Amino acid sequence: MKLKVSNPATGEVVATLESDDARSVRAKYMQARAAQPRWGETRLTPRLAAISRFRERVAGESEKLAQVLSTEVGKPIAQARNELKGVLPRIDFFLAETARALRPRKVSVDVHASMEEKVSHEPLGVVANISAWNYPWFVGTNVFVPALLAGNAVLYKPSELASLTGLEIARLLHESGIPDEVFVPVIGGGEAGAALVRQAVDGIFFTGSYGTGRRIAEAVRGRMVKLQLELGGKDPVYVCEDVDVAKAAASIADGAFYNTGQSCCSVERIYVSERIFKPFVDAFVAEVKGFRRGDPSDDRTYIGPLTRAPQLKVLEAQVKDARKKGAKVLLGGERVKAKGNWFEPTVLVDVDHSMDVMREESFGPVIGLMPVKGDAEAVRLMNDTEYGLTAGVYTADRKRAERILAQVASGSVYWNCCDRVSPRLPWSGVGNSGIGLTLSTAGIETFTRPKAWHLRGA
Ligand code: NAD
């Protein structure tokens, strides 16, 4: 089957690829299964050396890779460059931390009973890495780099919307010394993903929407396979009355609209102290008006097209539903009549939690702002969601922020920042935002099976 890759900015087909089908996915799985034991037995040093070469190749080719990414997902080129730049410290983190994270550890020695207890970390085996398109470099490397370093073979399915980037990743890994059978790209959409899930893999590491994550959880039901699901969010921020309004508005507008709002941790709901609601909204709208929308290949562009054409309808429906229930559109609200998948940056007020725009992931340049009386109401509204990926508070008072954030059910919490990921911290979600984690040393161990050793001397 053919897979057409289109430029979301123009609709133009930029490449046609061959998709995998059930049979080729099976063959790839068998290849990976046969190759994994040897890779798992390889010492860590050559595995680290291969990933280190990969890191150098990514750095060396970053401009070309940014162009490929920008063309196929419509990411503004400056932001594509940022992603390529940002992936290097993530790889560096794994290079620096894997030996320590996976070193066998003595946990107790009882001299009298001559009993030693230790833990080692065994590779899971063959793992499926099913990935999203919005940050293919970030969400990909979070999985395949530690998975490979830990001795697993990886069947990597990039999103059908980021396949060219996926193939570049495979090329660079292979050229860096990762055997072809140990890192195997699987090309295609949902059917190829579903075929991959049907294989007897030892782990499934998925990044994508809640809907697909749930389908995968249902498909593996009853199978003893490790399952990680990194899903969507409806991430809130709360702005207290003591902030520097202009500074907070600039930071939060960036958190809501960067990557055209298509980040799992994009700000999706804003609650503002009623004491500063009006000046905050004015500053926020001014900020959004300043964002330059246009050709993603232009260095100055900040807002690009939506990557997925069907998301235009989702955004239109959210705006329509909100309007019907009394929301006011301060900016945008419509798709742009042009070739490609364009939606105007949109700011809504007079919104409430009866509206889809405050409950369902928008994953686009649309945001609602609501006034709140104080901290208690803000906490209640922030927690009124089925998701829990990130949440932020803007205030001059750190104690107050920590008190509020302690009450919010969320994988990551932010004080005076948002839309931020650190390789040193675990990335995880609460509720429909998923199960499991990546990043941090726990995100290295997650690609292994702990083995408990009870050793009694003679
Ligand atoms: P998606 O769910 O549409 O697709 C994700 C991947 O799943 C793709 O590779 C797709 O081909 C594959 N797939 C589709 N149907 C499948 C099936 N039945 N079985 C197996 N695989 C299947 O998501 P998307 O549009 O690529 O990504 C956007 C979503 O991802 C948003 O909800 C976003 O919040 C989320 N996301 C989450 C994180 C995180 O770290 N939590 C990071 C990035 C994106």
Coordinates of N, CA and C in Angstrom, one line a residue, residues 77-273:
I77 N 10.0 26.6 10.7 CA 11.4 26.1 10.6 C 12.2 26.5 11.9
A78 N 11.9 27.7 12.5 CA 12.7 28.1 13.7 C 12.4 27.1 14.8
Q79 N 11.1 26.6 14.9 CA 10.8 25.6 15.9 C 11.3 24.2 15.6
A80 N 11.3 23.9 14.3 CA 11.9 22.6 13.9 C 13.4 22.6 14.3
R81 N 14.1 23.7 14.1 CA 15.5 23.8 14.5 C 15.6 23.7 16.0
N82 N 14.7 24.3 16.7 CA 14.7 24.2 18.2 C 14.6 22.7 18.6
E83 N 13.7 22.0 17.9 CA 13.5 20.6 18.3 C 14.8 19.8 18.1
L84 N 15.4 20.0 17.0 CA 16.7 19.3 16.7 C 17.8 19.7 17.7
K85 N 17.8 20.9 18.1 CA 18.8 21.4 19.0 C 18.5 20.8 20.4
G86 N 17.2 20.8 20.7 CA 16.8 20.3 22.1 C 16.9 18.8 22.3
V87 N 17.0 18.1 21.2 CA 17.1 16.6 21.3 C 18.5 16.2 21.8
L88 N 19.5 17.1 21.5 CA 20.9 16.7 21.9 C 21.1 16.5 23.4
P89 N 20.6 17.5 24.2 CA 20.8 17.3 25.6 C 20.0 16.1 26.2
R90 N 18.9 15.7 25.5 CA 18.2 14.5 26.0 C 19.1 13.3 25.7
I91 N 19.7 13.2 24.5 CA 20.5 12.1 24.2 C 21.7 12.1 25.2
D92 N 22.3 13.3 25.5 CA 23.4 13.4 26.4 C 23.0 12.9 27.8
F93 N 21.8 13.2 28.2 CA 21.3 12.7 29.5 C 21.4 11.2 29.5
F94 N 20.8 10.5 28.5 CA 20.8 9.1 28.5 C 22.3 8.5 28.4
L95 N 23.1 9.2 27.6 CA 24.5 8.7 27.5 C 25.2 8.8 28.9
A96 N 24.9 9.9 29.6 CA 25.6 10.1 30.9 C 25.0 9.2 32.0
E97 N 23.7 8.9 32.0 CA 23.0 8.2 33.1 C 22.8 6.7 33.0
T98 N 22.9 6.2 31.8 CA 22.4 4.8 31.6 C 23.3 3.8 32.4
A99 N 24.6 4.0 32.4 CA 25.5 3.1 33.1 C 25.1 3.0 34.6
R100 N 24.9 4.2 35.2 CA 24.6 4.2 36.6 C 23.2 3.6 36.8
A101 N 22.2 4.0 36.0 CA 20.8 3.5 36.2 C 20.7 2.0 36.1
L102 N 21.6 1.4 35.2 CA 21.4 0.0 35.0 C 22.5 -0.9 35.7
R103 N 23.3 -0.3 36.4 CA 24.4 -1.0 37.1 C 23.7 -2.0 38.1
P104 N 24.1 -3.3 38.2 CA 23.5 -4.1 39.2 C 23.9 -3.5 40.6
R105 N 22.9 -3.6 41.5 CA 23.0 -3.0 42.8 C 22.9 -4.0 43.9
K106 N 23.9 -4.0 44.8 CA 23.7 -4.8 46.0 C 22.8 -4.1 46.9
V107 N 21.8 -4.7 47.4 CA 20.8 -3.9 48.3 C 21.0 -4.3 49.7
S108 N 21.5 -5.5 50.0 CA 21.8 -5.9 51.4 C 22.8 -7.0 51.4
V109 N 23.6 -7.0 52.5 CA 24.5 -8.1 52.7 C 24.4 -8.5 54.2
D110 N 23.9 -9.7 54.5 CA 23.8 -10.1 55.9 C 24.9 -11.1 56.1
V111 N 25.9 -10.5 56.8 CA 27.2 -11.3 57.0 C 26.9 -12.6 57.7
H112 N 26.0 -12.5 58.7 CA 25.8 -13.7 59.6 C 25.2 -14.8 58.8
A113 N 24.2 -14.4 57.9 CA 23.6 -15.5 57.2 C 24.3 -15.7 55.8
S114 N 25.4 -15.1 55.7 CA 26.2 -15.0 54.4 C 25.2 -14.9 53.2
M115 N 24.3 -14.0 53.3 CA 23.3 -13.8 52.3 C 23.4 -12.5 51.6
E116 N 23.6 -12.5 50.3 CA 23.6 -11.2 49.6 C 22.4 -11.0 48.7
E117 N 21.9 -9.8 48.7 CA 20.7 -9.6 47.8 C 21.2 -8.5 46.8
K118 N 20.9 -8.7 45.5 CA 21.2 -7.7 44.5 C 20.1 -7.6 43.4
V119 N 20.1 -6.5 42.7 CA 19.1 -6.3 41.7 C 19.9 -6.0 40.4
S120 N 19.5 -6.7 39.3 CA 20.1 -6.4 38.0 C 19.0 -6.0 37.1
H121 N 19.3 -5.4 35.9 CA 18.3 -4.9 35.0 C 18.5 -5.6 33.7
E122 N 17.5 -6.5 33.3 CA 17.6 -7.2 32.1 C 16.7 -6.5 31.0
P123 N 17.2 -6.6 29.8 CA 16.3 -6.0 28.7 C 15.0 -6.6 28.7
L124 N 14.0 -5.9 28.3 CA 12.6 -6.5 28.1 C 12.6 -7.5 27.0
G125 N 13.3 -7.2 25.9 CA 13.4 -8.0 24.7 C 13.1 -7.2 23.5
V126 N 12.0 -7.5 22.8 CA 11.6 -6.7 21.6 C 10.5 -5.8 22.0
V127 N 10.7 -4.5 21.8 CA 9.7 -3.5 22.2 C 9.2 -2.8 20.9
A128 N 7.9 -2.4 21.0 CA 7.2 -1.6 20.0 C 7.2 -0.2 20.4
N129 N 7.7 0.7 19.6 CA 7.7 2.2 19.9 C 6.8 2.8 18.9
I130 N 5.6 3.1 19.3 CA 4.6 3.7 18.4 C 4.4 5.2 18.7
S131 N 4.7 6.0 17.7 CA 5.0 7.4 18.1 C 4.1 8.4 17.4
A132 N 4.1 9.6 18.0 CA 3.2 10.7 17.5 C 4.1 11.6 16.6
W133 N 3.4 12.6 15.9 CA 4.0 13.4 14.9 C 4.4 14.8 15.4
N134 N 3.9 15.2 16.6 CA 4.0 16.6 16.9 C 5.4 17.0 17.3
Y135 N 6.1 16.1 18.0 CA 7.5 16.3 18.3 C 8.2 14.9 18.1
P136 N 8.3 14.5 16.8 CA 8.8 13.2 16.5 C 10.2 12.9 17.1
W137 N 11.1 14.0 17.1 CA 12.4 13.8 17.6 C 12.4 13.6 19.1
F138 N 11.6 14.4 19.8 CA 11.6 14.3 21.3 C 10.9 13.0 21.7
V139 N 9.7 12.8 21.3 CA 9.0 11.6 21.8 C 9.6 10.3 21.3
G140 N 10.2 10.4 20.1 CA 10.9 9.2 19.7 C 12.2 8.9 20.5
T141 N 13.1 9.8 20.7 CA 14.3 9.6 21.4 C 14.0 9.2 22.9
N142 N 13.0 9.8 23.5 CA 12.6 9.4 24.9 C 12.5 7.9 25.0
V143 N 12.1 7.3 23.9 CA 11.8 5.8 24.0 C 13.0 5.0 23.4
F144 N 13.3 5.3 22.1 CA 14.2 4.3 21.5 C 15.6 4.4 22.0
V145 N 16.1 5.6 22.4 CA 17.5 5.7 22.9 C 17.7 4.9 24.1
P146 N 16.9 5.1 25.2 CA 17.1 4.3 26.4 C 16.8 2.8 26.1
A147 N 15.8 2.5 25.3 CA 15.4 1.1 25.0 C 16.6 0.4 24.3
L148 N 17.2 1.1 23.4 CA 18.4 0.4 22.7 C 19.5 0.3 23.7
L149 N 19.8 1.4 24.4 CA 20.9 1.3 25.4 C 20.7 0.2 26.4
A150 N 19.5 -0.1 26.7 CA 19.2 -1.1 27.7 C 19.2 -2.5 27.1
G151 N 19.5 -2.6 25.8 CA 19.6 -4.0 25.2 C 18.4 -4.5 24.5
N152 N 17.4 -3.7 24.2 CA 16.2 -4.1 23.5 C 16.4 -4.0 22.0
A153 N 15.6 -4.8 21.3 CA 15.4 -4.5 19.9 C 14.2 -3.6 19.8
V154 N 14.1 -2.7 18.9 CA 13.0 -1.7 18.8 C 12.4 -1.8 17.4
L155 N 11.1 -2.0 17.4 CA 10.2 -1.9 16.2 C 9.6 -0.5 16.3
Y156 N 10.1 0.4 15.5 CA 9.7 1.8 15.7 C 8.7 2.3 14.6
K157 N 7.5 2.6 15.0 CA 6.6 3.1 14.0 C 6.4 4.6 14.2
P158 N 7.0 5.4 13.4 CA 6.7 6.8 13.4 C 5.3 7.0 13.0
S159 N 4.7 8.2 13.4 CA 3.4 8.5 12.9 C 3.5 8.6 11.3
E160 N 2.3 8.2 10.7 CA 2.2 8.3 9.3 C 2.5 9.7 8.8
L161 N 2.3 10.7 9.7 CA 2.5 12.1 9.4 C 3.9 12.6 9.6
A162 N 4.8 11.7 10.1 CA 6.2 12.1 10.3 C 7.1 10.9 9.9
S163 N 6.7 10.3 8.8 CA 7.4 9.1 8.3 C 8.8 9.4 7.8
L164 N 8.9 10.6 7.1 CA 10.2 10.9 6.5 C 11.2 11.1 7.6
T165 N 10.8 11.8 8.7 CA 11.6 11.9 9.9 C 12.0 10.6 10.5
G166 N 11.0 9.7 10.6 CA 11.2 8.4 11.1 C 12.3 7.6 10.3
L167 N 12.2 7.8 9.0 CA 13.2 7.1 8.1 C 14.6 7.7 8.3
E168 N 14.6 9.0 8.5 CA 15.9 9.6 8.7 C 16.5 9.1 10.0
I169 N 15.7 9.0 11.0 CA 16.1 8.5 12.3 C 16.7 7.1 12.2
A170 N 16.0 6.2 11.4 CA 16.5 4.9 11.2 C 17.8 4.9 10.4
R171 N 17.9 5.7 9.4 CA 19.2 5.8 8.6 C 20.3 6.2 9.5
L172 N 20.1 7.2 10.3 CA 21.2 7.7 11.2 C 21.6 6.7 12.2
L173 N 20.6 6.0 12.8 CA 21.0 4.9 13.8 C 21.8 3.8 13.1
H174 N 21.3 3.4 11.9 CA 22.0 2.3 11.3 C 23.4 2.7 10.9
E175 N 23.6 4.0 10.4 CA 24.9 4.4 10.0 C 25.8 4.6 11.2
S176 N 25.2 4.7 12.4 CA 26.0 4.8 13.6 C 26.3 3.5 14.3
G177 N 25.9 2.4 13.6 CA 26.3 1.1 14.1 C 25.2 0.3 14.9
I178 N 24.0 0.8 14.9 CA 22.9 0.0 15.5 C 22.5 -0.9 14.3
P179 N 22.5 -2.3 14.6 CA 22.2 -3.2 13.5 C 20.8 -3.0 12.9
D180 N 20.6 -3.2 11.6 CA 19.3 -3.0 10.9 C 18.2 -3.8 11.6
E181 N 18.5 -5.0 12.1 CA 17.5 -5.8 12.7 C 17.2 -5.5 14.1
V182 N 18.0 -4.6 14.7 CA 17.8 -4.2 16.1 C 17.0 -2.9 16.2
F183 N 17.1 -2.1 15.2 CA 16.2 -0.9 15.1 C 15.5 -1.0 13.8
V184 N 14.2 -1.3 13.8 CA 13.5 -1.6 12.6 C 12.3 -0.6 12.4
P185 N 12.4 0.3 11.4 CA 11.2 1.2 11.2 C 10.0 0.4 10.6
V186 N 8.8 0.7 11.1 CA 7.6 0.2 10.5 C 6.8 1.4 10.0
I187 N 6.5 1.4 8.7 CA 5.9 2.6 8.1 C 4.5 2.3 7.8
G188 N 3.7 3.3 8.2 CA 2.2 3.2 7.9 C 1.4 3.9 9.0
G189 N 0.1 3.8 8.8 CA -0.8 4.4 9.8 C -1.4 3.5 10.8
G190 N -2.6 3.6 11.2 CA -3.2 2.9 12.2 C -3.2 1.4 12.0
E191 N -3.4 0.9 10.7 CA -3.4 -0.5 10.5 C -2.0 -1.1 10.8
A192 N -0.9 -0.4 10.3 CA 0.4 -0.9 10.6 C 0.7 -0.9 12.1
G193 N 0.2 0.1 12.8 CA 0.3 0.1 14.3 C -0.4 -1.0 14.9
A194 N -1.6 -1.3 14.4 CA -2.4 -2.4 15.0 C -1.8 -3.7 14.8
A195 N -1.2 -3.9 13.6 CA -0.5 -5.1 13.2 C 0.7 -5.3 14.2
L196 N 1.4 -4.2 14.5 CA 2.6 -4.2 15.4 C 2.1 -4.7 16.8
V197 N 1.0 -4.1 17.2 CA 0.5 -4.4 18.6 C 0.2 -5.9 18.7
R198 N -0.2 -6.5 17.5 CA -0.6 -8.0 17.6 C 0.6 -8.9 17.7
Q199 N 1.8 -8.4 17.5 CA 3.0 -9.3 17.6 C 3.3 -9.6 19.0
A200 N 4.1 -10.6 19.3 CA 4.4 -11.1 20.6 C 5.5 -10.2 21.2
V201 N 5.4 -8.9 21.2 CA 6.4 -8.0 21.7 C 6.4 -8.1 23.2
D202 N 7.5 -7.7 23.8 CA 7.6 -7.7 25.3 C 7.3 -6.4 25.9
G203 N 7.1 -5.3 25.1 CA 6.7 -4.0 25.6 C 6.1 -3.2 24.5
I204 N 5.1 -2.4 24.9 CA 4.5 -1.5 23.9 C 4.6 -0.1 24.5
F205 N 5.3 0.8 23.9 CA 5.6 2.1 24.4 C 4.9 3.1 23.3
F206 N 3.8 3.6 23.7 CA 3.0 4.4 22.8 C 2.9 5.9 23.2
T207 N 3.0 6.7 22.2 CA 2.8 8.2 22.5 C 1.7 8.6 21.4
G208 N 0.6 9.1 21.9 CA -0.4 9.6 21.0 C -1.7 10.0 21.7
S209 N -2.8 9.9 21.1 CA -4.0 10.4 21.7 C -4.6 9.4 22.6
Y210 N -5.5 9.9 23.5 CA -6.2 9.0 24.5 C -7.0 7.9 23.7
G211 N -7.7 8.3 22.6 CA -8.5 7.4 21.9 C -7.7 6.2 21.4
T212 N -6.6 6.5 20.8 CA -5.7 5.4 20.2 C -5.1 4.6 21.4
G213 N -4.7 5.3 22.4 CA -4.2 4.6 23.6 C -5.2 3.6 24.2
R214 N -6.4 4.0 24.2 CA -7.4 3.1 24.8 C -7.6 1.9 23.9
R215 N -7.6 2.2 22.5 CA -7.8 1.0 21.6 C -6.6 0.0 21.8
I216 N -5.4 0.5 22.0 CA -4.3 -0.4 22.2 C -4.4 -1.1 23.5
A217 N -4.8 -0.4 24.5 CA -5.0 -1.1 25.8 C -6.1 -2.2 25.7
E218 N -7.1 -2.0 24.9 CA -8.1 -3.0 24.7 C -7.6 -4.2 23.8
A219 N -6.7 -3.8 22.9 CA -6.1 -4.9 22.0 C -5.2 -5.8 22.8
V220 N -4.5 -5.3 23.7 CA -3.5 -6.2 24.5 C -4.2 -6.8 25.7
R221 N -5.4 -6.5 25.9 CA -6.1 -7.0 27.2 C -5.8 -8.5 27.3
G222 N -5.4 -8.9 28.5 CA -5.1 -10.4 28.7 C -3.7 -10.8 28.4
R223 N -3.0 -10.0 27.7 CA -1.6 -10.4 27.3 C -0.7 -9.8 28.4
M224 N 0.3 -10.6 28.8 CA 1.3 -10.1 29.8 C 2.4 -9.3 29.1
V225 N 2.0 -8.1 28.7 CA 3.0 -7.3 28.0 C 3.1 -6.0 28.7
K226 N 4.3 -5.5 28.8 CA 4.4 -4.2 29.5 C 3.9 -3.1 28.6
L227 N 3.0 -2.3 29.1 CA 2.3 -1.3 28.3 C 2.5 0.1 28.9
Q228 N 3.0 1.0 28.1 CA 3.1 2.4 28.5 C 2.4 3.3 27.5
L229 N 1.6 4.2 28.1 CA 0.8 5.0 27.2 C 1.0 6.5 27.6
E230 N 1.6 7.3 26.7 CA 1.8 8.7 27.0 C 0.8 9.4 26.1
L231 N -0.2 10.0 26.8 CA -1.4 10.4 26.0 C -1.6 12.0 26.1
G232 N -2.8 12.4 25.8 CA -3.0 13.8 25.7 C -3.2 14.5 27.0
G233 N -3.6 15.8 26.9 CA -3.8 16.6 28.1 C -4.8 17.7 27.9
K234 N -5.2 18.4 28.9 CA -6.0 19.6 28.8 C -5.5 20.5 29.9
D235 N -4.2 20.9 29.6 CA -3.4 21.4 30.7 C -3.8 22.8 31.1
P236 N -4.0 23.0 32.4 CA -4.4 24.3 32.9 C -3.2 25.2 33.4
V237 N -3.4 26.5 33.4 CA -2.6 27.3 34.3 C -3.5 28.3 35.0
Y238 N -3.0 28.7 36.2 CA -3.7 29.6 37.0 C -2.8 30.8 37.3
V239 N -3.4 32.0 37.0 CA -2.6 33.3 37.1 C -3.1 34.0 38.4
C240 N -2.3 34.2 39.4 CA -2.7 34.9 40.6 C -2.6 36.4 40.4
E241 N -3.2 37.1 41.3 CA -3.3 38.6 41.2 C -2.0 39.3 41.4
D242 N -1.0 38.6 41.9 CA 0.3 39.3 42.3 C 1.3 39.2 41.2
V243 N 1.0 38.8 40.0 CA 2.0 38.6 38.9 C 2.3 39.9 38.2
D244 N 3.4 39.9 37.5 CA 3.7 40.9 36.5 C 2.9 40.5 35.2
V245 N 1.8 41.2 35.0 CA 0.8 40.8 34.0 C 1.4 40.6 32.6
A246 N 2.2 41.6 32.2 CA 2.8 41.5 30.8 C 3.7 40.2 30.7
K247 N 4.5 40.0 31.7 CA 5.4 38.9 31.7 C 4.7 37.6 31.7
A248 N 3.7 37.4 32.6 CA 2.9 36.2 32.7 C 2.2 36.0 31.4
A249 N 1.6 37.0 30.8 CA 0.8 36.9 29.6 C 1.7 36.4 28.4
A250 N 2.9 36.9 28.3 CA 3.8 36.5 27.3 C 4.2 35.0 27.4
S251 N 4.5 34.6 28.7 CA 4.9 33.3 28.9 C 3.8 32.3 28.6
I252 N 2.6 32.6 29.0 CA 1.5 31.7 28.9 C 1.0 31.7 27.4
A253 N 1.0 32.8 26.7 CA 0.7 32.8 25.3 C 1.6 31.9 24.5
D254 N 2.9 31.9 24.8 CA 3.9 31.1 24.2 C 3.5 29.6 24.5
G255 N 3.2 29.3 25.8 CA 2.9 28.0 26.2 C 1.6 27.4 25.5
A256 N 0.7 28.3 25.1 CA -0.5 27.9 24.5 C -0.4 27.8 22.9
F257 N 0.5 28.6 22.3 CA 0.5 28.7 20.9 C 1.8 28.2 20.2
Y258 N 2.8 27.9 21.0 CA 4.0 27.4 20.4 C 3.7 26.0 19.7
N259 N 4.4 25.7 18.6 CA 4.1 24.5 17.8 C 2.6 24.5 17.4
T260 N 2.1 25.8 17.2 CA 0.7 26.0 16.8 C -0.3 25.2 17.7
G261 N 0.1 25.2 19.0 CA -0.8 24.6 20.0 C -0.8 23.1 20.0
Q262 N 0.1 22.5 19.2 CA 0.1 21.0 19.0 C 1.1 20.4 19.9
S263 N 1.2 20.7 21.2 CA 2.1 20.0 22.1 C 1.2 19.3 23.1
C264 N 1.7 18.1 23.5 CA 0.9 17.4 24.5 C 0.8 18.3 25.8
C265 N 1.8 19.1 26.1 CA 1.8 19.9 27.3 C 1.5 21.4 26.9
S266 N 0.9 21.6 25.8 CA 0.4 23.0 25.5 C -0.6 23.5 26.6
V267 N -0.5 24.7 26.9 CA -1.5 25.3 27.8 C -2.9 25.2 27.1
E268 N -3.9 24.6 27.7 CA -5.2 24.5 27.0 C -6.3 25.2 27.8
R269 N -6.0 25.6 29.0 CA -7.1 26.3 29.8 C -6.4 27.3 30.7
I270 N -6.9 28.5 30.8 CA -6.3 29.6 31.6 C -7.3 30.1 32.6
Y271 N -7.0 30.0 33.9 CA -7.8 30.6 34.9 C -7.0 31.8 35.5
V272 N -7.7 32.9 35.6 CA -7.1 34.2 36.0 C -7.8 34.8 37.2
S273 N -7.1 35.2 38.2 CA -7.7 35.9 39.3 C -8.6 37.0 38.7

